[in-house]
Amino acid sequence: MISRPEPAGTSDQLADRGRRWPLGRIIGIGLLGLALVVTAAIVVGAVTLSNLNGARARVVDSLDPAALHGSQLYAALLNQETSVRGYLLSGQRSFLGPYFSGQTDQQSQVTSLRGLLVGLPPAQADLRQALDAASHWRSAYVAPVVAQVAASGQPLPGGNVATGKVEFDAVRAPMNSLQSYLSTQRHRAEARLRTDATVLDVTGIVLAIVLVLLVALIAVALRRIAIRPLARLAADARTVAGGDFEHEVDPSGPQEVHQLAVDVNRMRERILSELSAVRAANLTLEDRALDLERSNAELEQFAYVASHDLQEPLRKVASFCQLLQRRYLGQLDARADQYIEFAVDGAKRMQALIDDLLAFSRVGRADRELVLVSCASALSQARVNLTAEIRRSGATIESDLLPSVRAEVSLVTSLFQNLLSNAIKFHRADRPPLIQITVTQKDEFWLFSITDNGIGIEPQYAERIFVIFQRLHDRAAYAGTGIGLAMCRKIVEHYGGTIWLDTAFPDGARFCFTLPVAPASDEENSDD
């Protein structure tokens, strides 16, 4: 199909198009500015947040635990000094218990402190000085006086106790210096923490303000440069879509919108040029539809004739095989009787298969007028057709009050008959079949369910059972051609419904299907 060429445009139009910025450039500049601001804010925020986390970690993970262990170390040393002083004044050995336990606590606290004071040389120096002074106090003072009291069994004069207190002051001084240093470092870290938190807050506020301004600026620019031209283009496109293909589309806006308008114009011209081709194609489709209808009619006639011509010789084969079976039963050997039985059974199954195939091929092909069918009457007829099976199995069939639907009586009867036959056939050996039929209205459809207490169907076969000739059991165990459920699906879908197996039902099988609700006018006419 040849379309009209696109006009090249005047030199003024080309110059105007050259002065227009592409929409991608406009959006790109706005996004670039936004990205730069966001990147700068992220960098500043990341650095500040890293400093904030570092300061917080220094306080929480280092300085606070160090101060705590320093206080506990000081307490352990004081317990030692107090224990020794009590022992010297009383002469009782039990007063030395805190002295020895204090040394154990001292070792534990020193081990923890050394790991926490890494990177703090002044604190490490104070700790070493305090430990050296404590060691000197124990060796130069505590050991001799304890030995003296232990030898004499008598308390020492108060002067010796005062001497020990003076000796212990050499331990107090570095410990106080250590605590003071740790406290100073903590105050500095807290100040750094507050400063970084303030910087982080200010960065967030500035970022939010800049983002709002940039988004507002981009929105205003896009509305003026792109949205308004797009709105005009959309209005022109709706006019063309409404059928006015002669309406000219006026290109405007950025380069992309301008080019889009040109493309819409070209599309409008292409539509005009191809309308004739579409009309010609419709005529061709109508002709092919008529051919298809004729072909379907011929196929239906062929299926009928073929089944009729196949049944005639098959009936002869079946009849003569049955005559052989009746006349010569027991007169030949057991293998001959078995062969004749196979031939009779095969002929019967072939007859049933041809009948079912013919019925299956006819569903939806015959152009019959739909009438208002009572589902209750169709169910009753299906029960009559299955009288022998129901009596033989002792089946019980319970049903709700069933509605009427627009359909064919024979097909609705066949639908119920196939589902009931399946429920009766696949019953459990230890109990008679119990079949329950319920119906509810769901919007514009009747939802039917047929539930039995039989052997059930595994969920993985929920789709396979509706495929023609598909069987889940050996033919020797359960008779049938494998067409029944396929027939049910074809009938239900012919009337616009759906059929499925309820895989959630645990005890037996439950088949559900839908049929359209008959129009109210049909029911009123039926009542009349």
XYZ file of C-alpha atoms in Angstrom:
528
model
C 0.000 0.000 0.000
C 1.468 3.356 -1.054
C 1.161 6.211 1.442
C 1.496 9.886 0.778
C 5.048 11.245 1.252
C 5.786 13.411 4.277
C 6.214 17.069 3.313
C 9.717 18.302 3.909
C 8.591 21.619 5.467
C 9.699 25.181 4.871
C 13.047 26.620 5.907
C 11.320 28.563 8.747
C 9.794 25.356 10.106
C 13.151 23.580 9.955
C 14.837 26.514 11.732
C 12.095 26.496 14.382
C 12.562 22.774 14.869
C 16.299 23.321 15.254
C 15.720 25.907 17.991
C 13.553 23.479 19.972
C 15.229 21.516 22.690
C 14.523 17.798 22.704
C 12.397 16.638 25.630
C 15.127 14.220 26.577
C 17.622 17.092 26.950
C 15.207 19.076 29.129
C 14.512 16.124 31.377
C 18.195 15.154 31.336
C 19.309 18.593 32.548
C 16.730 18.559 35.316
C 17.671 15.040 36.373
C 21.374 15.906 36.188
C 20.903 18.855 38.537
C 18.829 16.668 40.809
C 21.442 13.918 40.708
C 24.265 16.363 41.526
C 22.399 17.730 44.532
C 21.465 14.273 45.732
C 25.026 13.003 45.202
C 26.514 15.909 47.130
C 24.007 15.423 49.921
C 24.699 11.683 49.983
C 28.455 12.266 50.177
C 28.135 14.831 52.963
C 25.587 12.686 54.747
C 27.702 9.545 54.378
C 30.811 11.269 55.734
C 28.873 12.823 58.578
C 27.095 9.565 59.324
C 30.415 7.730 59.308
C 31.855 10.282 61.751
C 28.687 10.013 63.812
C 28.948 6.242 63.948
C 32.652 6.476 64.749
C 32.041 8.880 67.626
C 29.172 6.792 68.912
C 31.237 3.615 68.670
C 34.124 5.360 70.499
C 31.791 6.295 73.353
C 29.742 3.112 73.529
C 32.333 0.503 72.595
C 35.519 1.988 74.063
C 35.330 4.929 76.480
C 32.264 3.885 78.494
C 33.462 0.266 78.986
C 36.962 1.554 79.795
C 35.583 3.939 82.424
C 33.481 1.133 83.883
C 36.381 -1.321 84.089
C 38.633 1.461 85.448
C 36.139 2.111 88.247
C 35.907 -1.615 88.972
C 39.728 -1.863 88.990
C 39.927 1.038 91.407
C 37.295 -0.657 93.594
C 39.306 -3.910 93.565
C 42.431 -2.016 94.657
C 40.522 -0.190 97.403
C 39.104 -3.526 98.602
C 42.662 -4.807 98.933
C 43.770 -1.710 100.905
C 40.721 -1.820 103.188
C 41.122 -5.579 103.764
C 44.780 -5.182 104.771
C 43.994 -2.256 107.080
C 41.249 -4.271 108.816
C 43.558 -7.224 109.253
C 46.290 -5.042 110.805
C 43.853 -3.416 113.249
C 42.078 -6.646 114.263
C 44.650 -9.353 113.766
C 41.911 -11.661 112.423
C 42.788 -13.728 109.328
C 39.229 -13.523 107.931
C 39.756 -9.809 107.131
C 42.236 -10.802 104.386
C 39.487 -12.449 102.242
C 38.695 -9.251 100.256
C 42.458 -8.721 99.757
C 42.875 -11.980 97.843
C 39.553 -11.719 95.948
C 40.494 -8.120 95.093
C 43.664 -9.344 93.394
C 41.609 -11.741 91.269
C 39.218 -8.946 90.300
C 42.211 -6.749 89.556
C 43.607 -9.238 87.026
C 40.205 -9.571 85.303
C 39.702 -5.810 85.030
C 43.280 -5.200 83.843
C 42.813 -7.772 81.039
C 39.648 -6.011 79.849
C 41.155 -2.533 80.190
C 44.234 -3.291 78.112
C 42.055 -4.213 75.130
C 39.934 -1.064 75.515
C 42.815 1.410 75.955
C 44.434 0.627 72.584
C 45.049 3.957 70.891
C 45.005 5.877 74.193
C 48.683 6.123 75.232
C 48.103 8.472 78.248
C 45.566 6.077 79.682
C 47.891 3.139 79.100
C 50.672 5.009 80.945
C 48.365 5.745 83.909
C 47.338 2.086 84.026
C 50.949 0.886 84.038
C 51.863 3.400 86.744
C 48.923 2.336 88.895
C 49.749 -1.372 88.504
C 53.420 -0.761 89.305
C 52.473 1.252 92.404
C 50.044 -1.460 93.522
C 52.701 -4.120 93.039
C 55.211 -2.051 95.021
C 52.627 -1.441 97.781
C 51.962 -5.155 98.142
C 55.647 -6.166 98.145
C 57.096 -3.277 100.189
C 54.325 -2.802 102.711
C 51.623 -5.463 102.715
C 53.821 -8.546 102.741
C 56.006 -7.492 105.751
C 53.193 -6.247 107.987
C 50.977 -9.242 107.224
C 53.854 -11.540 108.085
C 54.487 -9.578 111.308
C 50.866 -9.842 112.457
C 50.736 -13.514 111.489
C 53.895 -14.182 113.575
C 52.811 -12.218 116.653
C 49.104 -12.865 116.451
C 48.554 -9.303 117.699
C 47.263 -6.204 115.873
C 49.775 -3.552 114.870
C 49.767 -0.012 116.210
C 47.778 2.623 114.309
C 50.989 4.236 113.039
C 51.736 1.343 110.763
C 48.197 1.531 109.349
C 48.662 5.239 108.600
C 51.944 4.414 106.872
C 50.137 1.914 104.636
C 47.535 4.545 103.744
C 50.304 6.913 102.668
C 51.916 4.110 100.626
C 48.576 3.397 98.901
C 48.276 7.041 97.821
C 50.824 6.225 95.106
C 48.142 3.911 93.625
C 45.309 6.423 93.965
C 47.040 9.180 92.002
C 47.440 7.338 88.629
C 43.991 5.771 88.986
C 42.432 9.203 89.466
C 44.439 10.443 86.480
C 43.150 7.510 84.378
C 39.537 8.236 85.324
C 39.994 11.932 84.636
C 41.526 11.240 81.213
C 38.729 8.856 80.225
C 36.105 11.370 81.364
C 37.752 14.129 79.292
C 37.885 11.912 76.214
C 34.219 10.988 76.657
C 33.178 14.654 76.846
C 35.086 15.355 73.635
C 33.476 12.381 71.886
C 30.032 13.521 73.021
C 30.707 16.993 71.638
C 31.817 15.480 68.327
C 28.697 13.299 68.331
C 26.421 16.312 68.816
C 28.245 18.254 66.104
C 27.938 15.406 63.583
C 24.256 14.913 64.442
C 23.617 18.616 63.834
C 25.443 18.495 60.497
C 23.413 15.428 59.504
C 20.124 17.138 60.405
C 21.061 20.304 58.515
C 22.101 18.225 55.496
C 18.760 16.440 55.498
C 16.801 19.689 55.762
C 18.804 21.369 53.006
C 18.446 18.305 50.791
C 14.690 18.231 51.342
C 14.343 21.950 50.505
C 16.506 21.669 47.380
C 14.667 18.566 46.231
C 11.292 20.247 46.644
C 12.480 23.285 44.686
C 14.010 21.171 41.931
C 10.934 18.945 41.626
C 8.692 22.012 41.485
C 10.908 23.613 38.834
C 10.983 20.423 36.751
C 7.208 20.036 37.087
C 6.544 23.603 35.929
C 8.967 23.241 33.030
C 7.522 19.911 31.936
C 3.973 21.240 32.133
C 4.787 24.228 29.981
C 7.135 22.554 27.507
C 5.728 19.017 27.217
C 2.400 18.424 28.958
C 0.424 21.173 27.229
C 1.606 20.186 23.718
C 0.913 16.546 24.609
C -2.597 17.470 25.755
C -3.265 19.226 22.437
C -1.850 16.243 20.592
C -4.056 13.883 22.629
C -7.133 15.942 21.776
C -6.244 15.788 18.070
C -5.641 12.055 18.342
C -9.030 11.515 20.026
C -10.685 13.436 17.207
C -8.992 11.215 14.653
C -9.787 8.108 16.679
C -13.423 9.182 16.753
C -13.551 8.719 12.972
C -12.691 12.189 11.688
C -9.720 11.085 9.607
C -9.728 14.384 7.719
C -8.752 16.307 10.879
C -5.226 17.694 10.575
C -2.868 17.279 13.543
C -0.895 20.448 14.348
C 2.718 19.609 15.388
C 4.050 21.610 18.374
C 6.153 21.258 21.523
C 9.616 19.724 21.910
C 11.232 17.750 19.139
C 9.870 14.409 20.375
C 6.300 15.700 20.725
C 6.592 17.449 17.370
C 7.795 14.247 15.732
C 5.032 12.276 17.450
C 2.443 14.656 15.993
C 3.998 14.168 12.574
C 3.813 10.383 13.039
C 0.156 10.610 14.113
C -0.561 12.622 10.981
C 1.221 10.023 8.894
C -0.747 7.276 10.622
C -4.011 9.143 9.901
C -3.088 9.334 6.228
C -2.144 5.647 6.240
C -5.510 4.764 7.765
C -7.290 6.731 5.065
C -5.364 4.892 2.380
C -5.967 1.444 3.895
C -9.684 1.720 4.679
C -10.466 0.356 1.264
C -8.118 -2.595 1.870
C -9.854 -3.314 5.179
C -13.251 -3.325 3.500
C -11.948 -5.704 0.866
C -10.478 -7.929 3.599
C -13.841 -7.976 5.408
C -15.542 -9.152 2.263
C -12.938 -11.897 1.919
C -13.462 -12.933 5.556
C -17.201 -13.108 5.050
C -16.693 -15.361 2.062
C -14.345 -17.583 4.051
C -16.825 -17.721 6.932
C -19.462 -18.989 4.548
C -16.995 -21.559 3.247
C -16.242 -22.621 6.814
C -19.920 -23.051 7.610
C -20.349 -25.195 4.510
C -17.249 -27.190 5.486
C -18.587 -27.775 9.016
C -21.915 -28.918 7.627
C -20.125 -31.296 5.272
C -17.964 -32.603 8.137
C -21.055 -33.261 10.252
C -22.678 -35.076 7.356
C -19.485 -37.023 6.793
C -19.314 -38.011 10.475
C -22.898 -39.224 10.367
C -22.456 -41.170 7.143
C -19.115 -42.591 8.225
C -20.500 -43.755 11.565
C -23.563 -45.228 9.865
C -21.473 -47.047 7.255
C -19.085 -48.293 9.946
C -21.883 -49.552 12.166
C -23.486 -51.707 9.460
C -20.526 -54.094 8.962
C -19.725 -53.882 12.648
C -23.218 -55.042 13.531
C -22.737 -58.027 11.254
C -19.427 -58.879 12.885
C -20.932 -58.523 16.363
C -24.044 -60.557 15.431
C -22.161 -63.457 13.925
C -19.632 -63.447 16.772
C -22.520 -63.657 19.253
C -24.088 -66.480 17.219
C -20.777 -68.315 17.325
C -20.590 -67.744 21.050
C -24.112 -69.032 21.736
C -23.979 -72.016 19.327
C -20.457 -73.310 19.972
C -19.953 -72.320 23.625
C -18.393 -75.303 25.336
C -18.040 -77.294 22.132
C -14.603 -75.900 21.314
C -11.567 -75.707 23.569
C -11.234 -73.007 26.237
C -8.919 -70.903 24.103
C -11.419 -70.810 21.218
C -14.175 -69.702 23.639
C -11.818 -66.995 24.915
C -11.065 -65.782 21.384
C -14.767 -65.573 20.561
C -15.361 -63.649 23.804
C -12.623 -61.200 22.838
C -14.194 -60.691 19.411
C -17.666 -60.102 20.892
C -16.337 -57.686 23.502
C -14.282 -55.791 20.917
C -17.250 -55.432 18.581
C -19.458 -54.149 21.410
C -16.837 -51.655 22.494
C -16.366 -50.483 18.910
C -20.120 -49.912 18.601
C -20.165 -47.917 21.836
C -17.128 -45.921 20.724
C -18.683 -45.047 17.349
C -21.948 -43.995 19.021
C -20.102 -41.815 21.535
C -17.925 -40.262 18.828
C -20.987 -39.436 16.768
C -22.675 -37.823 19.755
C -19.486 -35.915 20.603
C -19.134 -34.598 17.044
C -22.720 -33.380 17.000
C -22.432 -31.187 20.108
C -22.629 -27.552 19.031
C -22.795 -28.306 15.305
C -26.504 -28.651 14.748
C -28.135 -25.251 14.386
C -31.001 -25.942 16.754
C -33.106 -23.338 18.505
C -32.454 -23.116 22.225
C -35.470 -23.531 24.495
C -36.050 -23.171 28.207
C -35.045 -26.568 29.647
C -35.938 -27.676 33.159
C -32.795 -29.116 34.711
C -34.976 -31.078 37.129
C -36.710 -32.802 34.192
C -33.363 -33.473 32.506
C -32.047 -34.994 35.755
C -35.151 -37.190 36.049
C -34.658 -38.462 32.500
C -30.986 -39.169 33.226
C -32.027 -41.183 36.307
C -34.476 -43.169 34.204
C -31.719 -43.909 31.677
C -29.490 -45.121 34.515
C -32.170 -47.157 36.334
C -30.296 -50.449 36.011
C -27.011 -48.984 37.288
C -28.731 -47.192 40.180
C -30.578 -50.363 41.239
C -27.502 -52.559 40.888
C -25.249 -50.269 42.955
C -27.874 -49.163 45.481
C -27.078 -45.524 44.735
C -28.868 -42.668 46.489
C -29.255 -39.378 44.585
C -30.173 -36.183 46.448
C -30.804 -32.899 44.661
C -31.675 -29.277 45.331
C -34.509 -27.619 43.477
C -32.906 -27.153 40.053
C -33.496 -24.115 37.780
C -34.314 -23.876 34.089
C -31.729 -22.871 31.475
C -31.745 -22.070 27.761
C -30.312 -25.160 26.089
C -31.236 -28.404 24.336
C -32.998 -31.070 26.374
C -30.915 -33.927 24.995
C -27.589 -32.230 25.777
C -28.545 -31.245 29.347
C -29.807 -34.804 29.916
C -26.540 -36.180 28.531
C -24.575 -33.826 30.825
C -26.319 -35.082 33.979
C -26.292 -38.679 32.780
C -22.519 -38.754 32.182
C -21.723 -37.166 35.548
C -24.124 -39.479 37.430
C -22.795 -42.511 35.557
C -19.225 -41.620 36.579
C -20.245 -41.179 40.219
C -21.994 -44.563 40.229
C -19.239 -46.368 38.320
C -16.349 -45.214 40.526
C -17.965 -45.969 43.904
C -16.253 -47.619 46.853
C -16.727 -51.337 47.424
C -17.517 -50.874 51.130
C -20.444 -48.463 50.754
C -23.170 -47.665 48.230
C -22.896 -44.475 46.162
C -24.316 -41.266 47.668
C -24.644 -38.485 45.098
C -25.616 -34.938 46.052
C -26.542 -32.249 43.507
C -26.566 -28.609 44.602
C -26.991 -25.325 42.747
C -26.412 -21.671 43.634
C -26.518 -18.491 41.595
C -23.239 -16.626 41.063
C -23.851 -13.367 39.203
C -25.099 -14.314 35.727
C -24.444 -18.054 36.050
C -25.904 -21.048 37.873
C -23.166 -22.945 39.727
C -23.942 -26.680 39.853
C -21.988 -29.207 41.907
C -22.286 -32.998 41.787
C -20.620 -34.659 44.781
C -20.104 -38.388 45.378
C -18.489 -40.525 48.064
C -16.528 -42.700 45.646
C -12.839 -43.400 45.124
C -12.057 -39.808 44.135
C -9.560 -38.398 41.630
C -5.996 -37.272 42.312
C -5.517 -33.475 41.819
C -2.785 -33.969 39.194
C -5.372 -35.535 36.864
C -7.860 -32.646 37.168
C -7.299 -31.543 33.540
C -6.442 -34.873 31.972
C -9.855 -36.407 32.753
C -11.573 -33.913 30.418
C -9.445 -34.918 27.409
C -11.146 -37.298 24.990
C -10.097 -40.981 25.270
C -8.099 -40.296 28.468
C -8.611 -42.991 31.125
C -7.164 -43.226 34.641
C -8.021 -46.906 35.174
C -7.678 -50.140 33.273
C -10.624 -51.018 31.015
C -10.964 -54.364 32.776
C -11.591 -52.618 36.110
C -13.957 -49.880 34.900
C -15.769 -50.051 31.563
C -16.215 -47.027 29.313
C -14.892 -45.260 26.211
C -13.200 -42.275 27.861
C -15.473 -39.780 26.122
C -18.003 -38.976 28.881
C -16.213 -36.120 30.651
C -14.945 -34.716 27.342
C -18.588 -34.668 26.224
C -19.559 -32.841 29.442
C -16.920 -30.161 28.865
C -17.966 -29.686 25.242
C -21.657 -29.323 26.240
C -20.953 -26.849 29.058
C -18.552 -24.728 26.998
C -21.014 -24.767 24.069
C -23.448 -22.843 26.300
C -20.771 -20.433 27.582
C -20.070 -22.142 30.920
C -17.079 -23.902 32.485
C -16.607 -27.269 34.176
C -13.888 -28.364 36.585
C -12.952 -30.853 39.281
C -12.949 -29.479 42.833
C -9.514 -30.729 43.923
C -10.040 -29.482 47.496
C -12.867 -31.962 48.171
C -11.323 -34.744 50.319
C -13.856 -37.623 50.430
C -14.828 -38.691 46.910
C -15.137 -36.455 43.873
C -16.944 -33.175 43.265
C -17.543 -31.824 39.764
C -18.651 -28.218 39.369
C -20.001 -26.535 36.246
C -21.749 -23.303 35.338
C -24.566 -22.526 32.943
C -25.882 -19.051 32.096
C -28.988 -17.838 33.923
C -31.950 -17.629 31.551
C -33.229 -14.093 30.871
C -36.138 -13.034 33.066
C -38.389 -12.648 30.005
C -37.914 -16.333 29.146
C -38.906 -17.420 32.649
C -41.981 -15.183 32.600
C -43.050 -16.636 29.254
C -42.463 -20.120 30.620
C -44.652 -19.354 33.644
C -47.373 -18.059 31.350
